[in-house]
Each structure stands twice: as C-alpha cells, then as structure tokens.
PDB file of C-alpha atoms in Angstrom:
ATOM      1  CA  MET A   1      96.065   7.270  47.714  1.00  0.00           C
ATOM      2  CA  TYR A   2      98.122   8.175  44.023  1.00  0.00           C
ATOM      3  CA  GLU A   3      99.593  11.118  45.725  1.00  0.00           C
ATOM      4  CA  LEU A   4     102.382  12.911  44.536  1.00  0.00           C
ATOM      5  CA  VAL A   5     105.169  13.398  47.567  1.00  0.00           C
ATOM      6  CA  LYS A   6     108.029  15.075  47.429  1.00  0.00           C
ATOM      7  CA  LEU A   7     111.431  12.951  48.351  1.00  0.00           C
ATOM      8  CA  GLY A   8     114.361  15.360  47.110  1.00  0.00           C
ATOM      9  CA  GLU A   9     115.661  18.015  44.963  1.00  0.00           C
ATOM     10  CA  LYS A  10     114.451  16.193  41.995  1.00  0.00           C
ATOM     11  CA  THR A  11     112.556  13.077  43.102  1.00  0.00           C
ATOM     12  CA  TYR A  12     109.315  12.439  44.174  1.00  0.00           C
ATOM     13  CA  PHE A  13     107.285   9.138  44.758  1.00  0.00           C
ATOM     14  CA  VAL A  14     103.486   8.090  43.949  1.00  0.00           C
ATOM     15  CA  ASP A  15     102.269   6.696  46.879  1.00  0.00           C
ATOM     16  CA  CYS A  16     100.410   3.773  45.550  1.00  0.00           C
ATOM     17  CA  PRO A  17     100.014  -0.129  46.108  1.00  0.00           C
ATOM     18  CA  THR A  18     103.595  -0.231  44.303  1.00  0.00           C
ATOM     19  CA  ARG A  19     105.836   3.066  44.883  1.00  0.00           C
ATOM     20  CA  ILE A  20     106.008   4.834  41.517  1.00  0.00           C
ATOM     21  CA  GLY A  21     109.354   6.802  41.575  1.00  0.00           C
ATOM     22  CA  ILE A  22     109.850   9.464  40.012  1.00  0.00           C
ATOM     23  CA  TYR A  23     113.134  11.525  39.092  1.00  0.00           C
ATOM     24  CA  ARG A  24     112.985  15.392  37.191  1.00  0.00           C
ATOM     25  CA  ILE A  25     115.655  14.484  34.380  1.00  0.00           C
ATOM     26  CA  ASN A  26     115.031  18.403  33.580  1.00  0.00           C
ATOM     27  CA  ASP A  27     112.072  20.851  33.766  1.00  0.00           C
ATOM     28  CA  THR A  28     109.988  18.993  31.326  1.00  0.00           C
ATOM     29  CA  ASP A  29     110.887  15.210  31.326  1.00  0.00           C
ATOM     30  CA  VAL A  30     110.757  12.645  33.757  1.00  0.00           C
ATOM     31  CA  CYS A  31     112.461   9.486  34.703  1.00  0.00           C
ATOM     32  CA  LEU A  32     109.941   7.001  36.344  1.00  0.00           C
ATOM     33  CA  ILE A  33     111.481   4.279  38.561  1.00  0.00           C
ATOM     34  CA  ASP A  34     109.252   0.904  38.350  1.00  0.00           C
ATOM     35  CA  SER A  35     105.839   1.596  36.747  1.00  0.00           C
ATOM     36  CA  GLY A  36     103.125   0.571  39.365  1.00  0.00           C
ATOM     37  CA  ASN A  37     101.297  -2.787  39.814  1.00  0.00           C
ATOM     38  CA  ASN A  38      98.859  -2.706  36.790  1.00  0.00           C
ATOM     39  CA  PRO A  39      97.669  -0.699  33.557  1.00  0.00           C
ATOM     40  CA  ASP A  40      95.245   1.387  35.977  1.00  0.00           C
ATOM     41  CA  ALA A  41      98.230   2.512  37.983  1.00  0.00           C
ATOM     42  CA  GLY A  42     100.189   3.259  34.668  1.00  0.00           C
ATOM     43  CA  LYS A  43      97.263   5.481  33.512  1.00  0.00           C
ATOM     44  CA  LYS A  44      97.150   7.274  36.662  1.00  0.00           C
ATOM     45  CA  VAL A  45     100.897   8.481  36.965  1.00  0.00           C
ATOM     46  CA  LEU A  46     100.447   9.115  33.581  1.00  0.00           C
ATOM     47  CA  LYS A  47      97.547  12.044  34.678  1.00  0.00           C
ATOM     48  CA  ILE A  48      99.865  12.929  37.150  1.00  0.00           C
ATOM     49  CA  CYS A  49     103.017  14.035  35.201  1.00  0.00           C
ATOM     50  CA  GLU A  50     100.499  15.461  32.402  1.00  0.00           C
ATOM     51  CA  ASP A  51      99.042  17.856  35.527  1.00  0.00           C
ATOM     52  CA  MET A  52     102.374  18.505  36.308  1.00  0.00           C
ATOM     53  CA  GLY A  53     103.628  19.408  32.759  1.00  0.00           C
ATOM     54  CA  TRP A  54     106.231  16.498  32.865  1.00  0.00           C
ATOM     55  CA  SER A  55     106.942  14.274  29.844  1.00  0.00           C
ATOM     56  CA  ILE A  56     107.765  10.063  30.929  1.00  0.00           C
ATOM     57  CA  THR A  57     111.077   9.849  28.629  1.00  0.00           C
ATOM     58  CA  TYR A  58     112.350   6.808  30.580  1.00  0.00           C
ATOM     59  CA  ILE A  59     111.147   3.985  33.042  1.00  0.00           C
ATOM     60  CA  ILE A  60     113.758   2.104  34.825  1.00  0.00           C
ATOM     61  CA  ASN A  61     112.238  -1.133  36.487  1.00  0.00           C
ATOM     62  CA  THR A  62     114.009  -2.292  39.535  1.00  0.00           C
ATOM     63  CA  HIS A  63     113.108  -5.732  38.886  1.00  0.00           C
ATOM     64  CA  ALA A  64     110.554  -7.849  36.593  1.00  0.00           C
ATOM     65  CA  HIS A  65     107.740  -8.575  39.145  1.00  0.00           C
ATOM     66  CA  ALA A  66     104.596  -7.472  37.912  1.00  0.00           C
ATOM     67  CA  ASP A  67     103.780  -5.409  40.541  1.00  0.00           C
ATOM     68  CA  HIS A  68     106.584  -3.456  39.585  1.00  0.00           C
ATOM     69  CA  ASN A  69     106.203  -3.127  36.059  1.00  0.00           C
ATOM     70  CA  GLY A  70     102.452  -3.456  35.369  1.00  0.00           C
ATOM     71  CA  GLY A  71     101.912   0.003  33.957  1.00  0.00           C
ATOM     72  CA  ASN A  72     105.067  -0.381  31.781  1.00  0.00           C
ATOM     73  CA  ALA A  73     103.091  -1.210  28.554  1.00  0.00           C
ATOM     74  CA  VAL A  74     100.659   1.676  28.934  1.00  0.00           C
ATOM     75  CA  ILE A  75     103.021   4.128  29.584  1.00  0.00           C
ATOM     76  CA  GLN A  76     105.055   3.279  26.720  1.00  0.00           C
ATOM     77  CA  LYS A  77     102.107   3.137  24.379  1.00  0.00           C
ATOM     78  CA  ARG A  78     101.228   6.524  25.134  1.00  0.00           C
ATOM     79  CA  THR A  79     104.837   8.153  25.563  1.00  0.00           C
ATOM     80  CA  GLY A  80     107.357   6.250  23.331  1.00  0.00           C
ATOM     81  CA  CYS A  81     109.516   6.197  26.745  1.00  0.00           C
ATOM     82  CA  ARG A  82     112.765   4.142  27.013  1.00  0.00           C
ATOM     83  CA  ILE A  83     112.396   1.187  29.246  1.00  0.00           C
ATOM     84  CA  LEU A  84     115.982   0.120  30.874  1.00  0.00           C
ATOM     85  CA  ALA A  85     116.347  -2.843  32.924  1.00  0.00           C
ATOM     86  CA  ASN A  86     118.999  -5.376  34.423  1.00  0.00           C
ATOM     87  CA  LYS A  87     120.142  -9.015  32.463  1.00  0.00           C
ATOM     88  CA  ARG A  88     117.830 -11.398  33.159  1.00  0.00           C
ATOM     89  CA  ASP A  89     114.978  -9.544  34.709  1.00  0.00           C
ATOM     90  CA  LEU A  90     115.094  -7.339  31.356  1.00  0.00           C
ATOM     91  CA  CYS A  91     114.221 -10.869  29.739  1.00  0.00           C
ATOM     92  CA  GLN A  92     111.134 -11.724  32.134  1.00  0.00           C
ATOM     93  CA  ILE A  93     110.018  -8.048  31.425  1.00  0.00           C
ATOM     94  CA  ASN A  94     110.043  -8.340  27.537  1.00  0.00           C
ATOM     95  CA  HIS A  95     108.738 -11.677  28.228  1.00  0.00           C
ATOM     96  CA  PRO A  96     106.497 -11.599  31.377  1.00  0.00           C
ATOM     97  CA  ARG A  97     105.375 -15.388  31.463  1.00  0.00           C
ATOM     98  CA  LEU A  98     109.415 -16.485  31.844  1.00  0.00           C
ATOM     99  CA  ASN A  99     108.593 -14.642  34.778  1.00  0.00           C
ATOM    100  CA  ASN A 100     105.665 -17.017  35.687  1.00  0.00           C
ATOM    101  CA  CYS A 101     107.126 -20.517  34.706  1.00  0.00           C
ATOM    102  CA  CYS A 102     110.374 -19.463  36.508  1.00  0.00           C
ATOM    103  CA  THR A 103     108.342 -18.896  39.668  1.00  0.00           C
ATOM    104  CA  PHE A 104     105.938 -21.989  39.073  1.00  0.00           C
ATOM    105  CA  GLY A 105     108.325 -24.158  37.278  1.00  0.00           C
ATOM    106  CA  ALA A 106     106.731 -25.080  34.242  1.00  0.00           C
ATOM    107  CA  ARG A 107     103.469 -23.862  32.639  1.00  0.00           C
ATOM    108  CA  THR A 108     101.258 -21.937  34.661  1.00  0.00           C
ATOM    109  CA  PRO A 109      97.573 -22.670  35.485  1.00  0.00           C
ATOM    110  CA  ALA A 110      95.423 -19.885  34.083  1.00  0.00           C
ATOM    111  CA  GLU A 111      94.766 -18.763  37.953  1.00  0.00           C
ATOM    112  CA  LEU A 112      98.367 -17.059  37.665  1.00  0.00           C
ATOM    113  CA  ASP A 113      97.348 -14.853  34.815  1.00  0.00           C
ATOM    114  CA  ASN A 114      96.305 -12.240  37.141  1.00  0.00           C
ATOM    115  CA  LYS A 115      97.693  -8.532  37.377  1.00  0.00           C
ATOM    116  CA  PHE A 116      99.938  -9.436  40.577  1.00  0.00           C
ATOM    117  CA  MET A 117     101.709 -12.489  38.674  1.00  0.00           C
ATOM    118  CA  LEU A 118     101.507 -11.435  34.831  1.00  0.00           C
ATOM    119  CA  ALA A 119     102.422  -8.118  33.599  1.00  0.00           C
ATOM    120  CA  ASP A 120     101.735  -6.830  29.683  1.00  0.00           C
ATOM    121  CA  GLU A 121     104.351  -7.058  27.560  1.00  0.00           C
ATOM    122  CA  SER A 122     106.714  -4.265  27.178  1.00  0.00           C
ATOM    123  CA  LYS A 123     109.808  -3.369  24.889  1.00  0.00           C
ATOM    124  CA  ALA A 124     112.844  -2.995  27.346  1.00  0.00           C
ATOM    125  CA  GLU A 125     116.576  -2.863  26.943  1.00  0.00           C
ATOM    126  CA  GLN A 126     119.811  -3.577  28.880  1.00  0.00           C
ATOM    127  CA  ILE A 127     120.492  -0.536  31.291  1.00  0.00           C
ATOM    128  CA  THR A 128     124.034   0.704  31.448  1.00  0.00           C
ATOM    129  CA  SER A 129     126.040   3.431  32.530  1.00  0.00           C
ATOM    130  CA  GLU A 130     125.776   4.528  29.330  1.00  0.00           C
ATOM    131  CA  ASN A 131     122.234   4.322  28.805  1.00  0.00           C
ATOM    132  CA  ILE A 132     121.040   5.660  32.055  1.00  0.00           C
ATOM    133  CA  PRO A 133     119.729   9.271  32.399  1.00  0.00           C
ATOM    134  CA  HIS A 134     122.323  12.105  33.484  1.00  0.00           C
ATOM    135  CA  GLY A 135     122.086  12.382  37.408  1.00  0.00           C
ATOM    136  CA  LEU A 136     120.922   8.371  37.975  1.00  0.00           C
ATOM    137  CA  THR A 137     123.198   5.635  38.969  1.00  0.00           C
ATOM    138  CA  PHE A 138     122.413   1.633  39.358  1.00  0.00           C
ATOM    139  CA  ALA A 139     123.867  -1.144  41.708  1.00  0.00           C
ATOM    140  CA  GLU A 140     122.759  -4.662  41.969  1.00  0.00           C
ATOM    141  CA  TYR A 141     121.025  -6.252  44.345  1.00  0.00           C
ATOM    142  CA  PRO A 142     119.972  -9.725  43.521  1.00  0.00           C
ATOM    143  CA  GLY A 143     118.026 -12.223  45.869  1.00  0.00           C
ATOM    144  CA  HIS A 144     114.322 -11.105  45.506  1.00  0.00           C
ATOM    145  CA  SER A 145     114.562 -11.602  41.841  1.00  0.00           C
ATOM    146  CA  PHE A 146     117.709 -12.394  39.025  1.00  0.00           C
ATOM    147  CA  ASP A 147     119.271  -9.021  38.641  1.00  0.00           C
ATOM    148  CA  GLN A 148     117.132  -6.627  40.754  1.00  0.00           C
ATOM    149  CA  ILE A 149     118.935  -3.132  40.960  1.00  0.00           C
ATOM    150  CA  ALA A 150     118.539  -0.091  43.136  1.00  0.00           C
ATOM    151  CA  VAL A 151     118.995   3.601  41.814  1.00  0.00           C
ATOM    152  CA  MET A 152     120.962   5.912  43.222  1.00  0.00           C
ATOM    153  CA  CYS A 153     119.797   9.911  42.643  1.00  0.00           C
ATOM    154  CA  ASP A 154     121.991  12.827  42.264  1.00  0.00           C
ATOM    155  CA  ASP A 155     119.854  14.196  45.035  1.00  0.00           C
ATOM    156  CA  GLY A 156     120.122  11.650  47.674  1.00  0.00           C
ATOM    157  CA  THR A 157     117.599   9.690  46.808  1.00  0.00           C
ATOM    158  CA  LEU A 158     118.146   5.485  46.478  1.00  0.00           C
ATOM    159  CA  PHE A 159     115.289   3.919  45.190  1.00  0.00           C
ATOM    160  CA  THR A 160     115.481   0.593  46.718  1.00  0.00           C
ATOM    161  CA  GLY A 161     112.699  -1.627  45.016  1.00  0.00           C
ATOM    162  CA  ASP A 162     112.456  -5.240  46.925  1.00  0.00           C
ATOM    163  CA  ILE A 163     116.002  -5.444  48.123  1.00  0.00           C
ATOM    164  CA  LEU A 164     113.969  -5.580  51.748  1.00  0.00           C
ATOM    165  CA  CYS A 165     110.874  -6.448  52.881  1.00  0.00           C
ATOM    166  CA  GLY A 166     108.681  -4.164  54.969  1.00  0.00           C
ATOM    167  CA  ALA A 167     108.419  -4.694  58.962  1.00  0.00           C
ATOM    168  CA  LYS A 168     104.346  -4.653  58.311  1.00  0.00           C
ATOM    169  CA  THR A 169     104.805  -7.377  55.957  1.00  0.00           C
ATOM    170  CA  ILE A 170     106.774 -10.258  57.683  1.00  0.00           C
ATOM    171  CA  GLU A 171     104.692  -9.272  60.903  1.00  0.00           C
ATOM    172  CA  LYS A 172     101.631 -10.261  59.007  1.00  0.00           C
ATOM    173  CA  TYR A 173     103.080 -12.833  55.988  1.00  0.00           C
ATOM    174  CA  HIS A 174     106.401 -14.116  57.604  1.00  0.00           C
ATOM    175  CA  ILE A 175     107.053 -15.757  54.300  1.00  0.00           C
ATOM    176  CA  PHE A 176     107.826 -13.425  51.757  1.00  0.00           C
ATOM    177  CA  PHE A 177     109.275 -13.628  47.740  1.00  0.00           C
ATOM    178  CA  ILE A 178     113.105 -14.748  48.224  1.00  0.00           C
ATOM    179  CA  ARG A 179     114.806 -16.506  44.678  1.00  0.00           C
ATOM    180  CA  ASP A 180     118.055 -16.989  46.196  1.00  0.00           C
ATOM    181  CA  PRO A 181     118.282 -17.094  50.236  1.00  0.00           C
ATOM    182  CA  GLU A 182     122.188 -16.525  50.069  1.00  0.00           C
ATOM    183  CA  GLU A 183     122.226 -13.422  47.471  1.00  0.00           C
ATOM    184  CA  TYR A 184     119.400 -12.113  49.349  1.00  0.00           C
ATOM    185  CA  ALA A 185     121.268 -12.118  52.540  1.00  0.00           C
ATOM    186  CA  SER A 186     124.226 -10.169  50.796  1.00  0.00           C
ATOM    187  CA  SER A 187     122.048  -7.452  49.193  1.00  0.00           C
ATOM    188  CA  ALA A 188     120.453  -7.030  52.698  1.00  0.00           C
ATOM    189  CA  LYS A 189     124.004  -6.382  53.986  1.00  0.00           C
ATOM    190  CA  ALA A 190     125.451  -4.469  51.367  1.00  0.00           C
ATOM    191  CA  LEU A 191     122.288  -2.029  51.067  1.00  0.00           C
ATOM    192  CA  CYS A 192     123.438  -1.106  54.805  1.00  0.00           C
ATOM    193  CA  GLU A 193     126.606   0.087  53.330  1.00  0.00           C
ATOM    194  CA  CYS A 194     124.907   2.480  50.737  1.00  0.00           C
ATOM    195  CA  ARG A 195     124.602   5.823  52.063  1.00  0.00           C
ATOM    196  CA  ALA A 196     121.566   8.264  51.440  1.00  0.00           C
ATOM    197  CA  GLU A 197     119.345  11.015  52.185  1.00  0.00           C
ATOM    198  CA  VAL A 198     116.455   8.846  52.110  1.00  0.00           C
ATOM    199  CA  TYR A 199     115.473   5.336  50.963  1.00  0.00           C
ATOM    200  CA  CYS A 200     112.694   4.781  48.906  1.00  0.00           C
ATOM    201  CA  ALA A 201     110.973   1.128  49.049  1.00  0.00           C
ATOM    202  CA  ALA A 202     108.252   0.102  46.880  1.00  0.00           C
ATOM    203  CA  HIS A 203     105.993  -1.662  49.492  1.00  0.00           C
ATOM    204  CA  TYR A 204     106.728   0.520  52.987  1.00  0.00           C
ATOM    205  CA  PRO A 205     107.228   4.402  53.974  1.00  0.00           C
ATOM    206  CA  PRO A 206     110.588   6.153  52.765  1.00  0.00           C
ATOM    207  CA  ILE A 207     113.471   5.634  55.191  1.00  0.00           C
ATOM    208  CA  TYR A 208     115.844   8.786  56.683  1.00  0.00           C
ATOM    209  CA  SER A 209     118.467   6.908  57.998  1.00  0.00           C
ATOM    210  CA  ASN A 210     121.240   4.270  57.673  1.00  0.00           C
ATOM    211  CA  LYS A 211     120.492   3.212  61.075  1.00  0.00           C
ATOM    212  CA  GLU A 212     117.029   2.103  60.301  1.00  0.00           C
ATOM    213  CA  LEU A 213     117.657   0.900  57.430  1.00  0.00           C
ATOM    214  CA  CYS A 214     119.823  -1.433  59.237  1.00  0.00           C
ATOM    215  CA  GLU A 215     117.531  -2.449  61.503  1.00  0.00           C
ATOM    216  CA  LEU A 216     114.867  -3.391  58.871  1.00  0.00           C
ATOM    217  CA  ALA A 217     117.917  -5.453  57.092  1.00  0.00           C
ATOM    218  CA  ASP A 218     118.241  -7.144  60.358  1.00  0.00           C
ATOM    219  CA  MET A 219     114.648  -7.694  60.998  1.00  0.00           C
ATOM    220  CA  ASN A 220     114.978  -9.044  57.047  1.00  0.00           C
ATOM    221  CA  LEU A 221     117.971 -11.662  58.073  1.00  0.00           C
ATOM    222  CA  ALA A 222     116.678 -12.469  61.478  1.00  0.00           C
ATOM    223  CA  LYS A 223     113.146 -13.814  59.879  1.00  0.00           C
ATOM    224  CA  LEU A 224     115.355 -15.706  57.246  1.00  0.00           C
ATOM    225  CA  GLN A 225     117.309 -17.578  59.873  1.00  0.00           C
ATOM    226  CA  GLU A 226     114.168 -18.591  61.768  1.00  0.00           C
ATOM    227  CA  ILE A 227     112.464 -19.844  58.755  1.00  0.00           C
ATOM    228  CA  PHE A 228     115.309 -22.003  57.621  1.00  0.00           C
ATOM    229  CA  GLY A 229     114.824 -22.936  61.598  1.00  0.00           C
ATOM    230  CA  VAL A 230     111.760 -23.682  61.135  1.00  0.00           C
ATOM    231  CA  ILE A 231     112.117 -25.985  57.734  1.00  0.00           C
ATOM    232  CA  ARG A 232     115.056 -27.848  59.972  1.00  0.00           C
ATOM    233  CA  GLY A 233     112.648 -29.101  62.314  1.00  0.00           C
ATOM    234  CA  ILE A 234     110.136 -29.928  59.845  1.00  0.00           C
ATOM    235  CA  CYS A 235     112.623 -31.995  58.294  1.00  0.00           C
ATOM    236  CA  ASN A 236     113.770 -33.792  61.190  1.00  0.00           C
ATOM    237  CA  GLU A 237     111.999 -36.930  59.746  1.00  0.00           C
ATOM    238  CA  PRO A 238     112.147 -37.328  55.611  1.00  0.00           C
ATOM    239  CA  LYS A 239     109.361 -35.116  54.345  1.00  0.00           C
ATOM    240  CA  CYS A 240     108.625 -34.813  50.506  1.00  0.00           C
ATOM    241  CA  PHE A 241     108.187 -30.703  49.281  1.00  0.00           C
ATOM    242  CA  GLU A 242     104.333 -30.858  49.952  1.00  0.00           C
ATOM    243  CA  GLN A 243     104.565 -31.712  53.473  1.00  0.00           C
ATOM    244  CA  ILE A 244     107.334 -28.675  54.036  1.00  0.00           C
ATOM    245  CA  LEU A 245     105.349 -26.631  52.508  1.00  0.00           C
ATOM    246  CA  LYS A 246     101.976 -27.523  54.019  1.00  0.00           C
ATOM    247  CA  GLU A 247     103.855 -27.709  57.681  1.00  0.00           C
ATOM    248  CA  THR A 248     105.876 -24.196  57.268  1.00  0.00           C
ATOM    249  CA  LEU A 249     102.318 -22.620  56.207  1.00  0.00           C
ATOM    250  CA  ASP A 250     100.536 -24.174  59.426  1.00  0.00           C
ATOM    251  CA  HIS A 251     103.006 -22.759  61.765  1.00  0.00           C
ATOM    252  CA  TYR A 252     102.591 -19.508  60.777  1.00  0.00           C
ATOM    253  CA  SER A 253      98.835 -19.783  60.427  1.00  0.00           C
ATOM    254  CA  LEU A 254      98.972 -19.219  56.225  1.00  0.00           C
ATOM    255  CA  GLU A 255      96.250 -20.398  53.892  1.00  0.00           C
ATOM    256  CA  LEU A 256      96.847 -21.057  50.378  1.00  0.00           C
ATOM    257  CA  SER A 257      95.984 -19.957  47.025  1.00  0.00           C
ATOM    258  CA  PHE A 258      97.400 -19.836  43.696  1.00  0.00           C
ATOM    259  CA  ASN A 259     100.043 -17.040  44.028  1.00  0.00           C
ATOM    260  CA  GLN A 260     100.754 -17.997  47.470  1.00  0.00           C
ATOM    261  CA  TYR A 261     101.542 -21.733  46.249  1.00  0.00           C
ATOM    262  CA  ALA A 262     103.745 -19.777  43.497  1.00  0.00           C
ATOM    263  CA  ILE A 263     105.207 -17.360  45.994  1.00  0.00           C
ATOM    264  CA  ALA A 264     105.519 -19.298  49.446  1.00  0.00           C
ATOM    265  CA  GLY A 265     106.609 -22.691  47.227  1.00  0.00           C
ATOM    266  CA  SER A 266     109.279 -20.915  45.521  1.00  0.00           C
ATOM    267  CA  THR A 267     110.572 -18.981  48.075  1.00  0.00           C
ATOM    268  CA  ILE A 268     110.471 -22.347  50.488  1.00  0.00           C
ATOM    269  CA  ARG A 269     112.210 -24.542  47.537  1.00  0.00           C
ATOM    270  CA  GLY A 270     115.034 -21.762  47.096  1.00  0.00           C
ATOM    271  CA  MET A 271     115.305 -22.612  50.750  1.00  0.00           C
ATOM    272  CA  LEU A 272     115.778 -26.337  50.795  1.00  0.00           C
ATOM    273  CA  SER A 273     117.907 -25.988  47.942  1.00  0.00           C
ATOM    274  CA  TYR A 274     120.448 -23.885  50.237  1.00  0.00           C
ATOM    275  CA  LEU A 275     120.466 -25.298  52.821  1.00  0.00           C
ATOM    276  CA  HIS A 276     121.089 -29.090  50.710  1.00  0.00           C
ATOM    277  CA  ASP A 277     123.716 -27.196  49.125  1.00  0.00           C
ATOM    278  CA  LYS A 278     125.250 -26.408  52.251  1.00  0.00           C
ATOM    279  CA  GLY A 279     125.259 -29.847  53.803  1.00  0.00           C
ATOM    280  CA  GLU A 280     122.549 -29.026  56.706  1.00  0.00           C
ATOM    281  CA  ILE A 281     119.708 -31.261  54.703  1.00  0.00           C
ATOM    282  CA  ASP A 282     119.670 -34.416  53.167  1.00  0.00           C
ATOM    283  CA  THR A 283     117.985 -36.022  50.181  1.00  0.00           C
ATOM    284  CA  LEU A 284     117.050 -39.291  49.207  1.00  0.00           C
ATOM    285  CA  PHE A 285     114.385 -40.830  46.898  1.00  0.00           C
ATOM    286  CA  ARG A 286     111.793 -43.696  48.472  1.00  0.00           C
ATOM    287  CA  ASP A 287     108.880 -44.590  46.504  1.00  0.00           C
ATOM    288  CA  ASN A 288     109.071 -41.814  43.774  1.00  0.00           C
ATOM    289  CA  TYR A 289     108.988 -39.179  46.523  1.00  0.00           C
ATOM    290  CA  LEU A 290     111.947 -36.933  46.529  1.00  0.00           C
ATOM    291  CA  LEU A 291     112.505 -36.312  50.479  1.00  0.00           C
ATOM    292  CA  TRP A 292     114.085 -34.173  52.325  1.00  0.00           C
ATOM    293  CA  GLN A 293     115.880 -34.654  55.636  1.00  0.00           C
ATOM    294  CA  THR A 294     117.993 -32.454  58.357  1.00  0.00           C
ATOM    295  CA  LYS A 295     121.250 -33.946  58.752  1.00  0.00           C
TER     296      LYS A 295
END
C-alpha cells in the first residue's frame, strides 16, 4: 500500500484505496491526478514526492467525490499548488457540503460527516485547455458525477477516475453510485472510443488494452440494465421509494448504513427518474405517498 508504480514514460500512480495519478511536468515538478481519500493519503503522497525530489505544483481532480479530493486541502496548504476541476464538480470541491446535499437531498445527518463522504475545503479553479499543464488534455465523461473528466497524458496514459466501476466492486456490491444513468451509459461507450496505451482508474488495476476496457464497459452496462429490470419488477405494484430501496437491496443481499442509504438511495432515485422520463414507469400520489408503478 502507498507504493509508487510506474505507468508510462512520465506517469505513475500511488497504489492506495483511491489511486493517485502522477504526471511529471519536468524533472522537478509534478501534477497529481486526484489526491486520495483523506488527509492522511495527501500526507503520504507528499512524502513520496519529497523522497523522489518532486514538487507538487498542480492537482487535477477528476470529480468532486471526497475519496478523490480528500488530500487536496493538506497538499495545497503545504505546497500552494493550483487545483483544477470541472464546472459543477469544481463548485462541490470548493464547497464540499454541496456534494453531500446533492447525494442526500438536503441537510445531511452528522453520520455523513465522515472522510468517505465529506472532504475538507480547498481552493480549485476551472480547468481549461489554457491552464492545464503542457502535455495533458482532458475530456468530459459525466454520469458518475455532474462533470467528471478523464486526463490524457502525452505518454499514452489515460487517467479515468470513476467513469467505469471495477469488476470486483460490481460483483460484490452490484449497486454503485450513478448520478445520471443515461449519461453514465453514454460515457462508458464514449470511453471505449478513446485509445490509450494504459487506462488507469481509481479503484481497479490499470488496463492495457482497449478490448479489456470495452469488456469492463459492457459489464457496467449489463449491470445497469439488470438493476433497471429489478426495479421494473418491484414496481409491478405501486410502491413508494423506501419500499423500492428496501426490496432492491434485499434482492442483492445488501445492508444499509448511512453511507449506503445516501449512495444507493441516490442511484435508485436517479434510475426511477430515468425510467419515468422514458415512459416505462408511471407515478401517482396516494395517501400523501409518491408511488411508482411499471406501465
């Protein structure tokens, strides 16, 4: 854990719970791709870079979830580095409670003030083609978050953040965080069109072939359709959201915690909204309940 692994001529990652990418801008300066899942991860990557004789001058956050920017504040305070992020994710990085409010729907209970759900504030700015370090480009892949990006390096490494969920996570948890299922599916397909020497994601080992990447994308899309099918079946009779959430989790033998309620609950709400907007599920109000029913 927290070993430095070489990817390409200029790229590395730090092997930790949420992998931290490193791009060498020159012999002394580096840009991080995400900063780890908490301040301790930030401190450890600082030490790794110091041992290598590198100065962290940039952090690029692929998106705003706390496990990807948990080290921002401690690194920025120590180094004064610039932090770049995209659009609505930028707002959530600068104001982290917005992220929890978007996931939960309002003020969040104290149990969600944990390192997985809530990062410390940092000062990020909008990423552009002008302010991104030379040798890097970015592209938008929304769905998992509002405006997630992938970062392409000129040595052929593509840092993909959480555009796709890893196979082991899908097999173990089945339900993974998706803000918008339609955008998620479009981004999964678009990623397969992007050619790279190596695809480095945050939560599963690097992928060295486009064929393997596309197989993982297909696995993500198949699971998405499977969950849609489960929800349609549950909604054969009118059900309120809490019933749908419970029966979906029961189907996959999952147990709720505050984190899971926020993550799985947000995902299933988004799927219900998608199926409703596509005309596959109807809604009705009865006894002050909003009920969902498959057409």
